[in-house]
Structure formats: C-alpha cells, structure tokens
Coordinates of C-alpha atoms in Angstrom, one line a residue:
Chain G
X1075 CA 5.5 -24.6 6.6
X1076 CA 5.4 -21.9 4.0
X1077 CA 3.1 -24.5 2.4
X1078 CA 0.5 -23.3 4.8
X1079 CA 1.8 -19.2 4.7
X1080 CA 2.5 -18.1 1.5
X1081 CA -0.9 -17.2 -0.1
X1082 CA -1.9 -15.7 -3.5
X1083 CA -3.0 -11.9 -3.1
X1084 CA -6.5 -12.0 -5.6
X1085 CA -9.4 -9.9 -6.3
X1086 CA -12.9 -11.4 -6.6
X1087 CA -15.1 -10.2 -9.7
X1088 CA -17.8 -11.9 -11.2
X1089 CA -17.0 -15.0 -9.7
X1090 CA -13.9 -15.1 -10.8
X1091 CA -10.7 -14.6 -9.1
X1092 CA -8.4 -12.4 -10.8
X1093 CA -4.8 -13.3 -9.2
X1094 CA -2.7 -10.3 -8.6
X1095 CA 0.8 -11.6 -6.3
X1096 CA 2.0 -13.3 -3.3
X1097 CA 1.4 -12.2 0.4
X1098 CA 2.6 -14.2 3.6
X1099 CA 0.5 -14.7 7.0
X1100 CA 2.7 -12.1 10.1
X1101 CA 0.1 -12.7 12.2
X1102 CA -1.7 -15.1 13.8
X1103 CA -5.5 -13.5 13.4
X1104 CA -4.8 -13.0 9.1
X1105 CA -2.9 -10.1 8.6
X1106 CA -0.8 -10.4 5.8
X1107 CA 2.2 -8.9 4.5
X1108 CA 2.0 -8.0 0.4
X1109 CA 3.4 -5.3 -2.0
X1110 CA 0.9 -2.4 -1.9
X1111 CA 1.4 -2.5 -6.3
X1112 CA -0.8 -5.9 -6.0
X1113 CA -3.6 -4.4 -4.4
X1114 CA -3.3 -1.0 -5.7
X1115 CA -5.4 2.3 -4.1
X1116 CA -8.8 0.7 -5.7
X1117 CA -11.4 0.1 -3.4
X1118 CA -12.5 -4.3 -4.6
X1119 CA -13.4 -7.3 -3.4
X1120 CA -9.8 -8.4 -2.1
X1121 CA -9.4 -12.6 -1.3
X1122 CA -6.3 -14.9 -0.5
X1123 CA -6.6 -18.1 -1.1
X1124 CA -6.4 -21.0 1.2
X1125 CA -3.2 -23.2 0.3
X1126 CA -4.3 -26.4 -1.2
X1127 CA -0.7 -28.2 -0.5
X1128 CA 1.0 -29.4 3.1
X1129 CA 4.0 -30.7 1.5
X1130 CA 6.5 -28.8 -1.0
X1131 CA 7.1 -32.0 -2.6
X1132 CA 3.5 -32.7 -3.5
X1133 CA 3.4 -32.6 -7.5
X1134 CA 0.9 -29.2 -7.8
X1135 CA -1.9 -30.0 -10.3
X1136 CA -1.8 -26.8 -13.0
X1137 CA -5.2 -27.5 -14.3
X1138 CA -6.8 -27.2 -11.4
X1139 CA -8.6 -23.9 -11.3
X1140 CA -10.3 -25.0 -8.5
X1141 CA -9.7 -22.8 -4.9
X1142 CA -10.8 -21.7 -1.5
X1143 CA -11.0 -17.9 -1.5
X1144 CA -11.0 -16.0 2.0
X1145 CA -12.4 -12.3 2.2
X1146 CA -9.6 -10.0 3.3
X1147 CA -9.3 -5.9 3.1
X1148 CA -6.5 -3.5 3.0
X1149 CA -5.4 -2.7 7.3
X1150 CA -2.4 -0.4 6.4
X1151 CA -0.7 1.1 3.2
X1152 CA 2.4 2.5 2.7
X1153 CA 2.7 4.1 -0.7
X1154 CA 6.3 5.5 -0.4
X1155 CA 8.4 2.1 0.7
X1156 CA 5.3 -0.1 -1.6
X1157 CA 4.1 -2.3 1.2
X1158 CA 0.2 -2.9 2.3
X1159 CA -1.3 -5.1 5.0
X1160 CA -4.6 -6.9 4.3
X1161 CA -6.4 -8.6 7.4
X1162 CA -8.3 -12.0 6.1
X1163 CA -11.2 -13.0 7.9
X1164 CA -8.8 -16.6 8.8
X1165 CA -7.2 -17.6 11.7
X1166 CA -3.7 -19.5 11.4
X1167 CA -3.3 -22.1 14.7
X1168 CA 0.6 -22.6 13.7
X1169 CA 4.2 -20.7 14.7
X1170 CA 5.0 -17.7 12.5
X1171 CA 8.6 -17.0 11.4
X1172 CA 9.5 -14.0 13.0
X1173 CA 10.3 -10.8 10.9
X1174 CA 13.4 -9.9 10.9
X1175 CA 15.7 -7.2 8.7
X1176 CA 18.2 -7.7 5.8
X1177 CA 20.6 -6.0 9.0
X1178 CA 21.1 -9.7 10.0
X1179 CA 22.3 -11.0 7.4
X1180 CA 25.2 -10.9 5.4
X1181 CA 25.9 -9.9 1.1
X1182 CA 27.1 -13.8 -0.4
X1183 CA 24.1 -15.1 1.9
X1184 CA 21.9 -18.1 0.8
X1185 CA 17.9 -16.8 1.2
X1186 CA 14.8 -18.5 0.1
X1187 CA 11.8 -17.4 -2.0
X1188 CA 8.6 -18.4 -1.5
X1189 CA 5.9 -17.1 -4.4
X1190 CA 3.7 -17.5 -7.0
X1191 CA 5.0 -17.1 -10.5
X1192 CA 3.3 -16.3 -13.4
X1193 CA 0.0 -16.2 -11.4
X1194 CA -1.4 -12.6 -12.5
X1195 CA -0.2 -12.9 -16.4
X1196 CA -1.0 -16.6 -16.7
X1197 CA -3.4 -18.1 -14.4
X1198 CA -0.8 -19.9 -13.2
X1199 CA -0.9 -21.0 -9.4
X1200 CA 2.3 -23.0 -8.3
X1201 CA 4.0 -22.5 -5.3
X1202 CA 7.5 -21.9 -6.3
X1203 CA 10.9 -21.9 -3.8
X1204 CA 13.8 -20.3 -5.4
X1205 CA 17.5 -20.3 -3.7
X1206 CA 19.5 -17.5 -4.1
X1207 CA 22.2 -15.1 -2.4
X1208 CA 22.0 -11.4 -1.1
X1209 CA 24.0 -9.4 -3.9
X1210 CA 24.0 -6.3 -2.4
X1211 CA 22.3 -4.1 0.2
X1212 CA 21.5 -0.9 -0.7
X1213 CA 19.1 2.4 -0.2
X1214 CA 16.7 3.8 -2.4
X1215 CA 15.8 7.2 -2.3
X1216 CA 12.2 8.3 -2.6
X1217 CA 11.3 11.8 -2.5
X1218 CA 13.7 12.3 0.3
X1219 CA 12.8 9.0 2.5
X1220 CA 16.0 6.3 2.3
X1221 CA 14.9 2.6 2.8
X1222 CA 16.8 -0.6 2.9
X1223 CA 16.4 -2.6 0.4
X1224 CA 18.7 -5.9 -0.5
X1225 CA 19.3 -6.7 -4.3
X1226 CA 19.0 -11.2 -4.9
X1227 CA 20.7 -12.3 -7.7
X1228 CA 18.2 -14.0 -9.5
X1229 CA 15.0 -13.3 -12.0
X1230 CA 11.9 -13.1 -10.7
X1231 CA 8.3 -13.0 -12.8
X1232 CA 5.0 -11.3 -12.5
X1233 CA 3.0 -12.5 -9.7
X1234 CA 5.9 -13.1 -7.3
X1235 CA 5.0 -9.6 -5.9
X1236 CA 5.2 -9.6 -2.3
X1237 CA 7.0 -13.0 -2.1
X1238 CA 9.2 -13.1 1.7
X1239 CA 13.0 -13.4 1.5
X1240 CA 13.7 -15.9 4.1
X1241 CA 16.9 -16.5 5.9
X1242 CA 18.4 -20.2 5.2
X1243 CA 20.2 -19.9 8.3
X1244 CA 17.2 -19.1 10.5
X1245 CA 14.1 -18.8 8.6
X1246 CA 13.2 -15.6 9.3
X1247 CA 12.0 -13.3 6.8
X1248 CA 14.0 -10.8 5.8
X1249 CA 12.3 -8.9 3.5
X1250 CA 9.9 -8.5 0.8
X1251 CA 9.9 -8.9 -2.8
X1252 CA 9.1 -5.7 -4.7
X1253 CA 10.7 -5.8 -8.6
X1254 CA 12.9 -5.5 -11.1
X1255 CA 15.5 -2.8 -11.3
X1256 CA 14.6 -0.5 -14.2
X1257 CA 16.7 2.2 -13.7
X1258 CA 13.4 5.2 -14.4
X1259 CA 14.0 4.7 -18.3
X1260 CA 11.3 6.1 -19.8
X1261 CA 11.1 4.0 -23.1
X1262 CA 8.6 1.2 -23.5
X1263 CA 9.3 -1.9 -25.0
X1264 CA 6.8 -5.2 -25.2
X1265 CA 8.0 -8.1 -27.0
X1266 CA 5.4 -11.0 -26.6
X1267 CA 3.6 -8.8 -23.5
X1268 CA 7.2 -8.8 -21.9
X1269 CA 9.0 -5.5 -21.0
X1270 CA 13.0 -6.4 -21.7
X1271 CA 13.9 -4.1 -18.9
X1272 CA 12.5 -6.7 -16.2
X1273 CA 14.8 -10.0 -17.9
X1274 CA 17.7 -9.4 -15.5
X1275 CA 18.8 -11.1 -12.4
X1276 CA 18.9 -7.4 -10.3
X1277 CA 15.7 -8.1 -8.0
X1278 CA 14.7 -5.5 -5.3
X1279 CA 13.5 -6.5 -1.9
X1280 CA 12.7 -4.4 0.8
X1281 CA 13.8 -5.2 4.4
X1282 CA 11.3 -7.1 6.4
X1283 CA 11.8 -3.7 9.6
X1284 CA 9.6 -1.2 7.5
X1285 CA 6.5 -4.5 7.8
X1286 CA 6.9 -4.7 11.5
X1287 CA 6.8 -0.4 11.8
X1288 CA 3.8 -0.6 10.2
X1289 CA 2.1 -3.1 12.8
Chain Z
X496 CA -21.4 31.4 5.2
X497 CA -22.2 29.1 7.9
X498 CA -19.5 26.4 8.4
X499 CA -20.8 23.1 7.8
X500 CA -18.5 21.7 10.6
X501 CA -17.2 22.5 13.5
X502 CA -13.2 22.7 12.7
X503 CA -10.9 23.9 16.0
X504 CA -7.8 25.2 15.5
X505 CA -6.0 21.7 15.3
X506 CA -2.7 22.2 14.5
X507 CA -0.2 20.4 12.4
X508 CA 1.2 18.5 15.1
X509 CA -2.4 18.1 16.4
X510 CA -3.2 16.1 12.7
X511 CA -0.6 14.0 12.6
X512 CA -0.6 12.7 16.3
X513 CA -3.6 10.7 14.9
X514 CA -1.4 8.9 12.0
X515 CA 0.6 5.7 13.0
X516 CA 4.5 6.1 13.6
X517 CA 5.6 5.1 10.5
X518 CA 2.9 7.3 9.4
X519 CA 3.7 10.1 10.8
X520 CA 7.3 9.7 10.4
X521 CA 7.5 9.7 6.8
X522 CA 4.7 13.3 6.7
X523 CA 7.4 14.7 8.9
X524 CA 10.3 13.7 6.6
X525 CA 8.8 14.8 3.4
X526 CA 6.9 18.1 5.1
X527 CA 10.8 19.0 5.7
X528 CA 11.6 17.9 2.1
X529 CA 8.9 19.6 0.5
X530 CA 9.4 23.0 3.0
X531 CA 6.4 22.1 4.2
X532 CA 4.5 22.4 0.9
X533 CA 1.2 20.7 2.2
X534 CA -0.1 20.1 -1.6
X535 CA 3.5 18.5 -2.7
X536 CA 3.5 16.1 0.4
X537 CA 0.0 15.4 -0.2
X538 CA 0.6 14.6 -4.1
X539 CA 3.5 12.7 -3.0
X540 CA 1.9 10.5 -0.6
X541 CA -1.2 10.0 -2.6
X542 CA 0.5 9.0 -6.3
X543 CA 3.8 6.9 -5.0
X544 CA 4.2 3.4 -5.4
X545 CA 7.9 3.1 -4.2
X546 CA 10.2 4.1 -6.1
X547 CA 10.4 4.9 -10.3
X548 CA 13.8 3.3 -10.4
X549 CA 11.9 -0.6 -9.9
X550 CA 9.8 -1.9 -12.3
X551 CA 6.8 -3.7 -9.9
X552 CA 5.4 -7.1 -11.1
X553 CA 1.9 -8.1 -10.5
X554 CA -1.0 -5.7 -9.4
X555 CA -3.8 -3.8 -11.3
X556 CA -1.6 -1.6 -14.1
X557 CA -4.7 0.2 -15.1
X558 CA -4.7 2.0 -11.5
X559 CA -4.8 5.7 -12.3
X560 CA -3.9 9.3 -10.8
X561 CA -6.7 10.4 -8.5
X562 CA -5.5 13.4 -6.8
X563 CA -7.3 15.9 -8.5
X564 CA -10.9 14.1 -7.3
X565 CA -9.7 13.3 -4.5
X566 CA -8.5 17.7 -3.9
X567 CA -11.9 17.9 -5.1
X568 CA -14.2 16.0 -3.2
X569 CA -12.2 16.8 0.0
X570 CA -13.6 20.4 -0.7
X571 CA -17.1 19.2 -2.0
X572 CA -17.0 17.5 2.1
X573 CA -16.0 20.3 4.0
X574 CA -17.7 23.3 1.8
X575 CA -21.0 22.2 -0.2
X576 CA -24.3 22.2 1.7
X577 CA -26.0 19.8 -0.9
X578 CA -23.3 17.0 -0.9
X579 CA -21.8 14.5 2.2
X580 CA -25.0 16.0 4.4
X581 CA -25.8 12.6 6.4
X582 CA -21.4 12.0 7.0
X583 CA -21.1 15.4 8.2
X584 CA -24.6 14.6 10.5
X585 CA -22.8 11.6 12.2
X586 CA -19.8 13.2 12.4
X587 CA -21.5 16.7 14.1
X588 CA -23.8 14.4 16.4
X589 CA -20.7 12.1 17.9
X590 CA -20.5 12.2 21.5
X591 CA -17.2 11.0 20.9
X592 CA -16.4 13.5 18.6
X593 CA -12.2 13.4 17.8
X594 CA -10.0 14.9 15.8
X595 CA -9.4 10.8 14.5
X596 CA -13.0 10.5 14.3
X597 CA -13.2 13.3 12.1
X598 CA -10.0 12.3 9.9
X599 CA -11.2 9.1 9.8
X600 CA -14.5 9.6 9.0
X601 CA -13.5 12.1 6.2
X602 CA -11.1 10.0 4.8
X603 CA -13.7 7.0 4.9
X604 CA -16.5 9.1 3.3
X605 CA -14.6 10.2 0.1
X606 CA -12.7 6.5 -0.2
X607 CA -16.2 5.2 -0.7
X608 CA -17.1 8.3 -3.2
X609 CA -13.9 7.7 -5.1
X610 CA -13.5 3.6 -4.6
X611 CA -10.2 4.6 -3.2
X612 CA -9.1 2.4 0.0
X613 CA -10.1 4.8 2.8
X614 CA -6.1 3.8 4.5
X615 CA -4.7 5.7 1.6
X616 CA -6.3 8.9 2.3
X617 CA -6.1 9.3 6.1
X618 CA -2.3 11.0 5.9
X619 CA -3.3 13.4 2.7
X620 CA -6.8 14.3 5.0
X621 CA -5.0 14.8 8.3
X622 CA -2.2 17.3 6.5
X623 CA -4.8 18.8 4.2
X624 CA -7.5 19.6 7.8
X625 CA -4.4 21.3 9.3
X626 CA -4.0 23.6 6.7
X627 CA -7.7 24.5 6.5
X628 CA -7.8 24.7 10.4
X629 CA -4.7 27.5 9.9
X630 CA -7.2 29.9 8.7
X631 CA -10.4 28.6 9.5
X632 CA -13.1 26.6 7.9
X633 CA -15.0 29.9 6.4
X634 CA -12.3 31.4 5.2
X635 CA -11.3 27.9 3.2
X636 CA -14.2 27.3 1.7
X637 CA -14.6 31.2 0.9
X638 CA -10.9 30.9 -0.6
X639 CA -11.9 27.4 -3.2
X640 CA -15.1 29.2 -4.6
X641 CA -13.1 32.5 -5.5
X642 CA -10.6 30.1 -7.0
X643 CA -13.4 28.5 -8.6
X644 CA -14.8 31.8 -10.3
X645 CA -11.1 32.6 -11.3
X646 CA -11.1 29.4 -13.2
X647 CA -14.5 29.8 -14.7
X648 CA -13.7 32.9 -16.1

C-alpha cells in the first residue's frame, strides 16, 4: 500500500520536474500531507509523481527519469508546525491508513518510514523504507505554541521531509518527518554541499494529530 | 477621503471566526503571547517555518521573507484608488458579500500580486483587517499616508 500512497512532491518548471520532498495521501479525493517547508510560500506549479512500482521488492531503475506528474495545489498551511496539505487532481480507490498520534506509541517501539531520500538534492527517485524506533517524545515550542514531536533514532537526508512515520503494530500513521535537530546554531558549515549539523540520528517528527486538526 | 471598500465594524472575534479552527486557536495563543500586538503576530505567522531548532530537509531554500511587501500590498489594496480596482469592484458587487468573501478575496489578490500562496495570507489578512475595522478605513488610510510622508522626510 505505501508504494501507492507515498509520493514525490515537486515543481514543474520548463517541462522538467524538480523534486522537493515526500508527501503521502491522507484522503481518497487526493489530499496529501507534507512538510510546509517542502512547498514553501511561493506560488509554483506543484505536482506529485504517480508511483512507478506496486511492490517494494521491485528493483527501482535509478536511470529511468520518466515520470507521470499530477497537478496539485496547496489547500492548507500551518507555518508554526511546518505542515502543508495539498490537493492533487487524483482519486485513490484503496483503503488509506488512519492518521493517529505519537500518544498511541511508546518510546522504544519500532516504526517505519517511507520516503525519497536525496530526491531534492541529487534527483534520485527511490522509495526507501527505514525501520527504526521512537527514541523520545518531546514538546517543541514555537512562538509560545508547544507541539508534540517524536525523535526517531535514524539519520535522514534531504528529500525525506514529509515522509510518514508508520506504526509497525497497526499500520497507522503516527507522524510526519520534519528534519534534524540543530539547536539553533548560528554557524553555517558546508562540506561538499552537506551541513555536518544534519549528520546525526536525532530526527524530529511532528505528531500526525496536527494533520487531522487541519482537515 | 472616500472609503474604497465597505469595512464594517468587524471585531477581532468576527475576523477570527472566518479561520479554520486550528488557525483560530494558533492566532488566539499568539495574540496572548504577544500582548495583542497584531503586527508581531502577523510577522510570526508569515515568517515561521516550524522550529528554528530543526534543520529542514528539501524544499526551496531560496524563499525570502516577504512580510514588508505583504503589508505594503495590504495597504495599497485598501487605500490606493489606482490599484486593485477590479478586485475591489468584485468584492463590492458581490451580492453574497460577507467577511469571509472579503478576507479570502484580499488574500487571493495580494497572493496573486506577490506570487505567494493565498492560503498563507488568510490569517494575517483577517488579523490586520480587525485592526483596520477598529479605527475605520478612512482613519487607517490617513494614518498610512501620514506615516509614509514622515518616512520620506
């Protein structure tokens, strides 16, 4: 199922799709959740790419740059919690996983992530599954508004923002991947285009209940 | 000065009632945290991308803050008779004129002008409009004019 509902979010420019990150279907009429920073504030020709595989065990041809873009628009934005909901011109006829919350899982519990690492930086389109565990549950304050987040013990890479965090107990979506902890460091370092501050296993994810609240 | 639009004495609560529940809740929390400072709340809503403690992956790193352009366009929409003529006409001629129509129309017009997603501007427009309604559109536009003249000195 996740091969069909976890999609690349991109922008169509001059006939070429620039991949920006990951999103996932949350309603059968084409509503898709992603991180707000994946789409940003600018009005652009957003698209999602229809899946190319039906089985996660298929070999994905990384040299195949063809794609099937579907137009989508931004429906709702939540800048404080970094969530956006898009509406794609598509209908999904299967059963979608429920949106849940980190309230329903425990620290130490195994979770899965489905996303497209490196899609935004290297043009690599490969639906990738990672298994990890919930390392901590935290409250993060943004301008006086505290949000429930979970730390997952895995290193994630550009392109994975917007990936769903899936309960391996029941297949429900617990959260949405936002990014790596940095601690508001003002220093900017880039080694070969990579910020070393991202290279650790403290990945933050927003609880999925905030997506439900936006519907 | 003749008002270019009919801005009734909408209260802050009237304006916030147009927002989705999650937006209304956030705005109310922010207003409390910022001592009802509308300008600060608008800036936070427009410029936030989640927490500054998180490095975000992907997306468009070239996004630039447009807060000043947005406030400028908001003032132009309400006070400049040479600009946004058609948009104001459409609002005034709309037989279903409601605060909802007003806020979403202004957001759409400014969003289109700035190349910004209109959905991002709905809450900021709602909040700013409540400030305009408090003193009346004529007084608001006069104040904008005076402020601009002071800046040019």
